[in-house]
Each structure stands twice: as structure tokens, then as C-alpha cells.
């Protein structure tokens, strides 16, 4: 026992000695910040407080002192690099910083080489990938989450286009790129990017030049992603330019919330310039530790600066490093540094690179940092697989006259809400549009009404609206002169003016005629002028076709339009055989065939039981034919007795009723309505006829016929007016004219000798054309639907396009002959009923024949080899009346019974005679 005790004491002493040899007295951590900035000041105070709290807690680091070495980069990337090199010479285990992403990209390469973890809660560029920079760790949510929150805000308020104003540095530029990606996922986009010189080098003139350009765009939703000095300068200049008034929307990234939280008192001029702005602030859940730290802040800062959330991230980052170092030592790791042979070789010059050493425990310390799982002042701290924090969230603030107020939250878990993210984490995630909710917002200009988010280009100048200068069909659009001033009028113009009156905002505009006034202009050229910025919109009888939708956006169609064929027709002369015209020959043949089939089926079903269907063969054939014909007129006098016969005749009479009614209606139409005929029955017959085809000048019909119908251009004739239509059709210059239905309807109202042939073979409509993604197109579409619903669209149509009709002869298609396709279902039902009735009838008759109609055994033995005899017997049985075979069967049974009785009596007499003879023999013997 004594030996064991001494060995144990020796091992204990050796362990204590070894631990003391491997645990340093001081652990150095560097910090690189610009301490003149808001976040620099707040971070310095918070990191110093964390250092003091760690060193005063003996349970952390086991008595080892944590020393944070501060270096002021003074907004200089060069000084930041110098500070980092300086730390590398003093055996620093980790560096907190840098403050911006420009330096982070450079220093991350240095950290990779020397295995020194680099932790930053302000350099939040989303492109700082852990794959490229494994030793760089962002301890606060990077800007990708912030941009997702801004994109959700824009989508929530249903704005489609925004302008981005940003500092032209890595962090701001890459953040705006991420915003563009998030907006694209929500079918929104950035229409203009205004890049400013990097903060804080931007001047007032730089800002003004960019904001003037922003004013010239349509979008009025502006996202400002920069830093405090440049950001406040932007708002002051925007105030001077009138860009903080009603109609504008400003969304600032988290830089503004740090200013609001940390700067007090706020200059009145600056406070006035940011009223109505929305901004984000990193959300940190309330806790006892957080409240205690916030209450200490006034003493810690000595009232030099207000508290903001980045102070909490700075405090937690220091604790994260301390716990990772403690874990490293517990894992028997050592804090030691070794020379880099490559740097030793390169460091013989004046740069003294050989002084830089590699942290041997850097990889292990980095792994411990990434495995952090603790609760800090910012809430639960844990890194995901991509090193992003779990469920990042933001407070959404609205700057008002008295300060700022919170209108909701955003979280990566459930989007926008008025409920704290901590509460939502206890529920299933819900990103549906109905669950997104925010409190009311006070927008720039003091209004609570949601801004439209856009104006007309060039700061609201009049829209240049192109209008076709038509020479034909001027009811749709035409040039007119009122009080010595040229203007435009017509159906299309009235629809447009009525639609813009329904918009909740004014639409300044001027109409510009397109065309020489001698012939109709090319509508494709007119629409293309929107893409070349000659016109801001096109209003008129513009057909919505595929090629045009590839370059411009159209409103909801305000009138249906499709291509139709109009051709000359001649009156059909009456004929002695007009009564045959209601049905096609094939329909007549099928009807006659079914009539005979029904007569035959009924005869078969009734022949054995109904005396009216019996008699000599000639009489039966005559009865069957008469019955077939008379049922077509419900004039049959023969009664049906069998159940199957009655079922068949009822179904057939129903078919006859439908056929007679259809025939009567069609014949009435033929005899009372003027019939017109033409060899052209529609587009298909026109294409195959090789005849010349007319089309309206400027219409898309020409391209359609050549591209879609493969009609050679030599067959097409351009016509400019309704009068040219009429002359060309009358003189047979063209066989038909292909044009849009609204034009043809007007044409036919004045020219009754022509007629639409066939059906409309394209489906489209007329709409107003605007540039791609124009919000005005969407608003006008809603207005057009309103006009349609309240009847105003029909009133405008009646005003301009209501004409006296030529009647049915000019506007309707000829009465087509009734074909079998219209009745095949009835014939199918009737045929099926006949077939089933026959099957049932023959099955019943075979059963009867097997019981009563098979010859006697003697007969069968005599005719066993004759199959024809059996067939004749069956046919005789089938032709025999049912009452006759029943009586014969009865007599046969009676005869058989009588014969059996006679035989039985004879047998009994024979037996009696035999008995008597035996008796007589016995007597004689005796």
C-alpha cells in the first residue's frame, strides 16, 4: 500500500509539473479596428469589458491572463496589414478584426499561411468563403442574410424595381450583388446601381452626381448600403434634392441602426433628413446577462458613445476565443510557434519576414472555435456546416420624427413577422405570404400610405406615346383637328384615356403620330420603337402576337381579335331536291339502314307469338318493310307483343324523334333563310386553293401567312382600305381577304355581299405596349379589367363600333348539313339494344327447342347421320307459332302417356296368362 501511495504522489507531481510547463502565463489576442468609427469605439469598450470579465473569473483559462492587443488601422488598409504583421511577431493566437472586408480579403491570406484564426463581426462580405479562407470566421450574420431580409421587405410591399446606392468597396459591392440574386428569386430586380467612392472618401459632389442620376430613373425604392459617414451624407444631399418627400422609399442597411443607437443627441438637420427611412438592426434576444451588460454600458463607456448590438458581438467573440483556448489546453494542446522555412528563406532582406512564425496549435484552435456551443449576450452561439449562425434575425426599424420605432422582425426561419423570432422558433416554419406581417410604416413625407414605388422616367416627364396614323378603319384610331390643334381620337384612344382615369396617380402623356398618312404604318416597326427609346408606350389597335411579346410588355387585351377569312359568296338557288339537304348522303344511308334493321329485328322478336307478323313469305316481307318505314313517321299500326320487341321499338322511336326534330329544324332553315355559298370554306381551303389572298397593309397577317401557313409572298396582295377590299374581291383579284376580326366586322357592316368563311383561326387580342417590366402595364391591365366589369368598355365599343348589321347573310356561316357525327351516339345505343335483344331471344328459343323441339329417340336413330335434318327441324321449330308447338308438345305427351298405359296393361295380361298356364299344369300333374 505504501508503494502504491508513493507512486500516486509521484505521478501527481509529474502531472502538475508538466501542466505548468505547457500552460503559458499570458495568451495574446490581437484586435484591428478603426477606433474613430462608431463600431470601432463600441467594439473597443466591449472587448475590454470581456477581457476584464475573463481575467477576473478563475474558472476560465485556469489563471492564465488573456491580453487583447489593440491596433488602430485608422481607416487604412495598409495600417491594418502592418498591425497584423506586428501581431504575428508577438506570438498571437488569434486576431479579432479587421473592421471591413477590404482588409479581410488580404489578412485572410496571411492568417491561412500562419495558421492564426481571424475572427470578425463587422467584415461581413458574403464572398469571404470558408473554402478560400479557412482561417477567417465571421462571428455575426454576413450580409447575405441582411440582403435576404431587404428582398423580403421589397417583395412584401410588392415593389418590382429598385435602385441600389452603395460604396464601391468589396463589402458593399458584394452585398448589392447578393441583393440582386435574392430579388431575382422574388421576381424583382435592381434597375440602376449608383456606386459612390469608398467610405469615408465620398464627397458631397460625388453623392449629388449619383443622386441626380437616380432621380432620372423610374424606380423610387432606394436601398442604401454603405457606412455611416457616407450614408448620412447621402441622406442630407437627398433632402436637398427633394428625394425625401412623398413617393420615395428608402431602405438602409444596418449601418443606420448603429448610428441611431450610438449617436446621441442626433443633429436636427440629420434627424429630419432620415425621417421615413426603414433600416435593419441585428436582433439579439433579451436575457438577464444582456440586460446586466447594457446597464453597465454607461459606466464602461463613460457616456462617450451609445450602445449597439455590435458591442454584444464583440464581447461574445472574445469569450469565444477564451473558451476555445481553454479547450485547446484541456486537449493537451500547446501554445507554441515555429518558424516558417519558406519565410526564413525569403526574410533575409529588409522586410524581416523571418520574424513571422506559424502557430502550431492554430488548426486545433480553429476547430474548437467552430465547435463553439454556448449562450452569449447575443443568444445561443453555434456555427452551421457553412459557418453561418443558426436562425439569424433582424429588427426592422422605421425612423420617425421622434426617433425610431420597431415595426417587426425578420428571421431566416419564418420571414417577416410582428412576433419575436424566439417565439416563432417554437412553431413550425411558415414562409407563406399570408403569414408575413409588419406594423404600419410612416414613409418619407410623413404619409402612411404605401408609396407606388415608381414614377415615369426622367423624373416624371410626359410619356411619349406612339399612335399609328391610320388611313383606313379610322373608327379605331385617327388623326383629328380640334380648335386648330392636331389630336387623336377613336375607340382605342377612348379606352386608354378611360383606363388612366382609374389609376390612383396622374399619367402625364402626349400622343405622337407614327406614319405618313398615305398608307397604314408597319405596326411591328412602331412597337420596336419602344425598345429604341423613341416611344415610352404605343397605344392603338396593336395585336398581341408572339414576336412582339419578346421585346415589349402588353396590357390585358381590351378587345378580342383573331384572323378570319372573308370571301365573296353567291346565293344558292332553290332546288327540287332541297328536302334532301338537311342530311349528308351518308347520314341518309345510315338512317335507312337502321330503319330496315329495326324492322327485321322486331319481325324476328314478334314472328313466333304475334299473328300480325305471320303469314305467307311475301306478306311477311311486306309487313317488315312497311313497319320499317312507318316507324319513321310514328304511323305503324302493328302491335308489339313481346317484351324485347317493345324495348327495341321504344328506343328506336326516341332516335326517330331526335332525327325528325333535327331534320325539321334544318329544313326550315334551308327554306326560310337565304343561303350563301362559296368555294372558300375557311383558311384550310384557302391555303390549298393556290388563289391570291389579300391582307391589310401594316397587319401581322402577312407574316403569319408566310411563316405559319407557308404561303409564298407572290400569292399575297397588300390592300389599304375597305374599298380596296371590296374592289379586289368583286373583280376576283383575290379569292379572299385575311384580316383581324374587328376590322372585318366593320367591313361587313357596309359590304353585305361578302361573308366570313370558316372560324377564327388565331386567338389574340389588342393591347397597349410598354417597355419590358413596366409597372404601368400592370396597373393599366387592372384598370382595363375594371372597365370591362363596370360596363364602360362596352359603352365605348358601342359608341365607335356599333353599326347596322347586314343580317345573318353577311355575318354568319352557312347552315352545314347534319352529319352522322351528331347522331352516332343515338345509333350506337339503338344498335346495342337490338343486338342484346336478339341474343336474349335466341338463347330462350334454344332452351325451348332443347326441351320440346328435339325428335324422338327412334327418329334420331333413323336420322343420326343427317345434320341438315336437324337444321331443318330447328328452322321449322323457329318458324312455327309458339301456340302450335305448345299444343303439339301437349298431344305428344298425352300420346306417350297413353301408349305407356297400354303397354302396362298388356304386360299385366301376359303375366296373368302365364300364371294361369302354370296353375293349369300343376293341376294336370296332380
XYZ file of N, CA and C in Angstrom, residues 317-454:
414
model
N -17.349 37.482 -29.037
C -16.198 36.991 -29.805
C -14.989 36.753 -28.904
N -14.754 37.654 -27.958
C -13.641 37.478 -27.013
C -13.865 36.223 -26.172
N -15.071 36.032 -25.676
C -15.381 34.837 -24.891
C -15.249 33.563 -25.734
N -15.586 33.652 -26.991
C -15.465 32.500 -27.877
C -14.003 32.065 -27.982
N -13.094 33.046 -28.128
C -11.664 32.731 -28.221
C -11.162 32.161 -26.904
N -11.600 32.747 -25.792
C -11.132 32.288 -24.483
C -11.541 30.835 -24.239
N -12.783 30.490 -24.558
C -13.232 29.107 -24.339
C -12.521 28.143 -25.288
N -12.232 28.587 -26.521
C -11.523 27.728 -27.467
C -10.092 27.482 -27.002
N -9.432 28.503 -26.440
C -8.078 28.341 -25.914
C -8.090 27.404 -24.712
N -9.091 27.577 -23.844
C -9.193 26.705 -22.677
C -9.370 25.252 -23.105
N -10.200 25.022 -24.131
C -10.404 23.668 -24.626
C -9.127 23.119 -25.250
N -8.386 23.982 -25.930
C -7.119 23.566 -26.524
C -6.152 23.062 -25.454
N -6.072 23.797 -24.349
C -5.169 23.384 -23.266
C -5.674 22.109 -22.598
N -6.994 21.989 -22.460
C -7.542 20.765 -21.876
C -7.285 19.547 -22.751
N -7.138 19.783 -24.065
C -6.866 18.692 -25.001
C -5.374 18.380 -25.084
N -4.602 18.892 -24.095
C -3.153 18.694 -24.056
C -2.456 19.370 -25.229
N -3.146 20.353 -25.823
C -2.502 21.120 -26.870
C -1.544 22.136 -26.283
N -0.653 22.596 -27.087
C 0.353 23.562 -26.626
C 0.228 24.845 -27.419
N 0.527 25.928 -26.769
C 0.570 27.223 -27.452
C 2.031 27.486 -27.778
N 2.386 27.098 -28.966
C 3.772 27.244 -29.389
C 3.807 27.713 -30.830
N 4.924 28.281 -31.213
C 5.079 28.855 -32.548
C 6.385 28.356 -33.145
N 6.393 28.167 -34.441
C 7.585 27.692 -35.123
C 7.835 28.537 -36.352
N 9.078 28.564 -36.762
C 9.463 29.364 -37.913
C 9.014 28.693 -39.204
N 8.671 29.520 -40.168
C 8.304 29.045 -41.500
C 9.556 29.027 -42.352
N 9.965 27.844 -42.801
C 11.192 27.717 -43.571
C 11.142 28.547 -44.848
N 9.969 28.633 -45.438
C 9.850 29.418 -46.667
C 10.063 30.893 -46.380
N 9.454 31.384 -45.260
C 9.615 32.784 -44.908
C 11.047 33.078 -44.463
N 11.691 32.099 -43.796
C 13.083 32.290 -43.403
C 13.968 32.496 -44.625
N 13.640 31.760 -45.680
C 14.434 31.886 -46.905
C 14.201 33.241 -47.563
N 12.908 33.724 -47.497
C 12.573 34.993 -48.135
C 12.839 36.182 -47.231
N 13.115 35.946 -45.943
C 13.190 37.050 -44.987
C 14.575 37.578 -44.730
N 15.518 37.301 -45.607
C 16.880 37.784 -45.399
C 17.036 39.240 -45.777
N 15.996 39.809 -46.410
C 16.073 41.211 -46.786
C 15.646 42.117 -45.652
N 15.263 43.329 -46.018
C 14.896 44.335 -45.017
C 13.504 44.130 -44.448
N 12.655 43.284 -45.100
C 11.298 43.080 -44.590
C 11.270 42.253 -43.308
N 12.292 41.508 -43.035
C 12.384 40.700 -41.814
C 11.194 39.740 -41.679
N 10.893 39.048 -42.775
C 9.776 38.104 -42.745
C 10.066 36.904 -41.855
N 11.334 36.682 -41.560
C 11.665 35.531 -40.722
C 11.152 35.672 -39.303
N 10.763 36.896 -38.926
C 10.221 37.099 -37.583
C 8.807 36.553 -37.455
N 8.157 36.298 -38.600
C 6.806 35.758 -38.568
C 6.874 34.263 -38.311
N 6.014 33.784 -37.423
C 6.040 32.373 -37.049
C 4.655 31.767 -37.181
N 4.655 30.458 -37.362
C 3.398 29.717 -37.522
C 2.913 29.255 -36.152
N 1.611 29.427 -35.914
C 1.007 28.968 -34.664
C 0.749 27.465 -34.805
N 1.485 26.695 -34.031
C 1.388 25.238 -34.153
C 0.010 24.707 -33.782
N -0.640 25.348 -32.833
C -1.970 24.886 -32.417
C -3.093 25.614 -33.119
N -2.790 26.315 -34.224
C -3.799 27.126 -34.906
C -4.952 26.315 -35.462
N -4.648 25.179 -36.088
C -5.720 24.350 -36.665
C -6.633 23.799 -35.579
N -6.015 23.384 -34.461
C -6.818 22.845 -33.356
C -7.662 23.937 -32.718
N -7.082 25.132 -32.593
C -7.841 26.254 -32.026
C -8.996 26.636 -32.950
N -8.762 26.640 -34.273
C -9.830 26.961 -35.227
C -10.969 25.957 -35.110
N -10.641 24.674 -35.013
C -11.685 23.657 -34.875
C -12.484 23.860 -33.606
N -11.813 24.243 -32.506
C -12.523 24.493 -31.245
C -13.465 25.681 -31.378
N -13.020 26.708 -32.113
C -13.879 27.888 -32.318
C -15.129 27.489 -33.106
N -14.948 26.695 -34.148
C -16.093 26.313 -34.993
C -17.035 25.355 -34.279
N -16.530 24.677 -33.218
C -17.395 23.777 -32.439
C -18.021 24.488 -31.249
N -17.900 25.808 -31.208
C -18.466 26.572 -30.098
C -19.960 26.298 -29.957
N -20.371 26.061 -28.743
C -21.789 25.854 -28.438
C -22.043 26.434 -27.058
N -22.365 27.724 -27.047
C -22.554 28.407 -25.768
C -23.646 29.453 -25.937
N -24.061 30.003 -24.832
C -25.043 31.087 -24.843
C -24.343 32.358 -24.406
N -24.298 33.304 -25.326
C -23.644 34.571 -25.037
C -24.648 35.691 -24.878
N -24.144 36.901 -24.914
C -25.037 38.058 -24.817
C -25.929 38.175 -26.053
N -25.475 37.647 -27.192
C -26.278 37.704 -28.422
C -27.233 36.525 -28.546
N -27.229 35.649 -27.550
C -28.093 34.480 -27.596
C -27.290 33.221 -27.824
N -27.926 32.121 -28.224
C -27.207 30.876 -28.497
C -26.196 31.070 -29.624
N -24.981 30.574 -29.413
C -23.915 30.713 -30.411
C -23.511 29.328 -30.870
N -23.695 29.093 -32.147
C -23.352 27.805 -32.730
C -23.231 27.988 -34.229
N -22.221 27.392 -34.829
C -21.984 27.545 -36.255
C -22.550 26.352 -37.002
N -23.137 26.640 -38.178
C -23.628 25.582 -39.032
C -22.520 25.018 -39.897
N -22.870 24.076 -40.780
C -21.855 23.466 -41.650
C -21.138 24.482 -42.535
N -21.857 25.558 -42.936
C -21.242 26.586 -43.771
C -20.735 27.755 -42.940
N -20.595 27.528 -41.628
C -20.107 28.525 -40.666
C -21.081 29.679 -40.442
N -22.295 29.548 -40.922
C -23.284 30.592 -40.674
C -23.984 30.310 -39.353
N -24.361 31.370 -38.613
C -25.085 31.161 -37.357
C -26.475 30.597 -37.619
N -27.002 29.870 -36.653
C -28.341 29.318 -36.800
C -29.384 30.413 -36.608
N -30.356 30.459 -37.536
C -31.513 31.364 -37.459
C -31.103 32.820 -37.225
N -30.318 33.424 -38.134
C -30.033 34.859 -37.987
C -31.318 35.662 -38.119
N -31.397 36.769 -37.435
C -32.620 37.577 -37.448
C -32.270 39.048 -37.280
N -33.241 39.901 -37.667
C -33.045 41.358 -37.613
C -34.308 42.014 -37.082
N -34.107 43.144 -36.392
C -35.208 44.040 -36.065
C -35.408 44.981 -37.250
N -36.657 45.290 -37.573
C -36.957 46.227 -38.657
C -37.426 47.531 -38.024
N -36.694 48.607 -38.274
C -36.950 49.891 -37.641
C -37.454 50.894 -38.662
N -38.308 51.795 -38.197
C -38.840 52.887 -39.013
C -38.475 54.200 -38.325
N -37.703 55.030 -39.014
C -37.284 56.316 -38.438
C -38.445 57.291 -38.538
N -38.828 57.858 -37.412
C -39.919 58.835 -37.369
C -39.408 60.122 -36.741
N -40.295 61.074 -36.617
C -39.884 62.399 -36.153
C -39.348 62.367 -34.736
N -39.891 61.508 -33.908
C -39.476 61.459 -32.502
C -38.355 60.457 -32.246
N -37.832 59.850 -33.284
C -36.764 58.874 -33.091
C -36.933 57.711 -34.062
N -37.096 56.532 -33.532
C -37.357 55.377 -34.386
C -38.190 54.373 -33.601
N -38.948 53.588 -34.345
C -39.803 52.590 -33.715
C -39.670 51.281 -34.473
N -39.884 50.198 -33.763
C -39.776 48.880 -34.361
C -41.117 48.470 -34.949
N -41.103 48.037 -36.227
C -42.358 47.661 -36.888
C -42.436 46.156 -37.128
N -41.402 45.423 -36.742
C -41.457 43.978 -36.919
C -40.081 43.351 -36.853
N -40.048 42.083 -37.215
C -38.812 41.304 -37.199
C -38.679 40.555 -38.513
N -37.455 40.201 -38.821
C -37.193 39.261 -39.910
C -36.292 38.156 -39.387
N -36.620 36.928 -39.716
C -35.761 35.803 -39.362
C -35.638 34.881 -40.554
N -34.519 34.217 -40.625
C -34.308 33.251 -41.694
C -35.205 32.033 -41.530
N -35.890 31.961 -40.412
C -36.745 30.817 -40.092
C -38.151 31.008 -40.650
N -38.728 32.215 -40.447
C -40.124 32.429 -40.843
C -40.370 33.749 -41.549
N -39.333 34.469 -41.945
C -39.549 35.696 -42.693
C -39.993 36.847 -41.822
N -40.919 37.658 -42.329
C -41.370 38.884 -41.658
C -42.496 38.565 -40.683
N -42.432 39.192 -39.509
C -43.496 38.975 -38.523
C -43.436 40.088 -37.501
N -44.502 40.188 -36.728
C -44.546 41.122 -35.603
C -44.326 40.385 -34.292
N -44.056 39.099 -34.392
C -43.783 38.264 -33.222
C -42.283 38.022 -33.166
N -41.726 37.990 -31.959
C -40.286 37.817 -31.812
C -39.840 36.483 -32.413
N -38.647 36.455 -32.982
C -38.154 35.197 -33.568
C -38.097 34.056 -32.557
N -37.804 34.375 -31.288
C -37.717 33.308 -30.297
C -39.049 32.586 -30.146
N -40.147 33.320 -30.282
C -41.471 32.699 -30.208
C -41.735 31.839 -31.442
N -41.290 32.320 -32.607
C -41.530 31.573 -33.841
C -40.730 30.282 -33.888
N -39.576 30.257 -33.219
C -38.759 29.045 -33.248
C -39.481 27.858 -32.593
N -40.480 28.134 -31.770
C -41.218 27.054 -31.111
C -42.359 26.537 -31.988
N -42.538 27.160 -33.156
C -43.615 26.757 -34.062
C -43.009 26.213 -35.357
N -43.810 25.509 -36.132
C -43.303 25.067 -37.447
C -43.005 26.266 -38.334
N -41.964 26.196 -39.168
C -41.641 27.336 -40.035
C -42.764 27.605 -41.027
N -43.011 28.879 -41.286
C -44.099 29.275 -42.184
C -43.661 30.506 -42.967
N -43.348 30.311 -44.259
C -42.919 31.426 -45.099
C -43.996 31.812 -46.109
N -45.231 31.389 -45.883
C -46.299 31.733 -46.816
C -46.554 33.228 -46.789
N -47.076 33.751 -47.900
C -47.315 35.195 -48.000
C -48.339 35.673 -46.978
N -49.295 34.825 -46.642
C -50.321 35.244 -45.674
C -49.764 35.375 -44.259
N -48.654 34.708 -43.976
C -48.081 34.773 -42.632
C -47.129 35.947 -42.458
N -46.745 36.609 -43.564
C -45.818 37.742 -43.485
C -46.584 38.972 -43.016
N -46.056 39.634 -41.994
C -46.814 40.730 -41.398
C -45.861 41.749 -40.781
N -46.199 43.040 -40.932
C -45.461 44.141 -40.309
C -46.461 45.169 -39.817
N -46.032 45.975 -38.849
C -46.856 47.093 -38.409
C -46.813 48.213 -39.447
N -47.673 49.216 -39.250
C -47.746 50.329 -40.188
C -46.445 51.118 -40.249
N -46.211 51.724 -41.398
C -44.971 52.460 -41.642
C -45.303 53.928 -41.919
N -44.479 54.810 -41.383
C -44.535 56.225 -41.746
C -43.453 56.446 -42.793
N -43.884 56.771 -44.013
C -42.946 56.877 -45.131
C -42.402 58.299 -45.255
N -41.384 58.504 -46.086
C -40.889 59.865 -46.306
C -42.016 60.796 -46.719
N -41.985 61.998 -46.184
C -43.064 62.947 -46.419
C -44.151 62.856 -45.371
N -44.009 61.939 -44.409
C -44.968 61.831 -43.322
C -46.229 61.065 -43.663
N -46.308 60.434 -44.820
C -47.515 59.708 -45.209
C -47.472 58.268 -44.699
N -48.662 57.748 -44.408
C -48.765 56.340 -44.011
C -49.265 55.465 -45.166
N -49.552 56.090 -46.306
C -49.988 55.345 -47.486
C -48.774 54.784 -48.213
N -48.822 53.512 -48.524
C -47.670 52.872 -49.166
C -47.361 53.541 -50.499
N -46.128 53.985 -50.712
C -45.769 54.602 -51.999
C -45.873 53.597 -53.144
N -46.136 54.134 -54.328
C -46.249 53.279 -55.504
C -44.920 52.616 -55.839
N -43.832 53.313 -55.564
C -42.508 52.738 -55.769
C -41.894 53.053 -57.109
N -42.559 53.821 -57.954
C -42.002 54.184 -59.253
C -42.728 55.402 -59.800
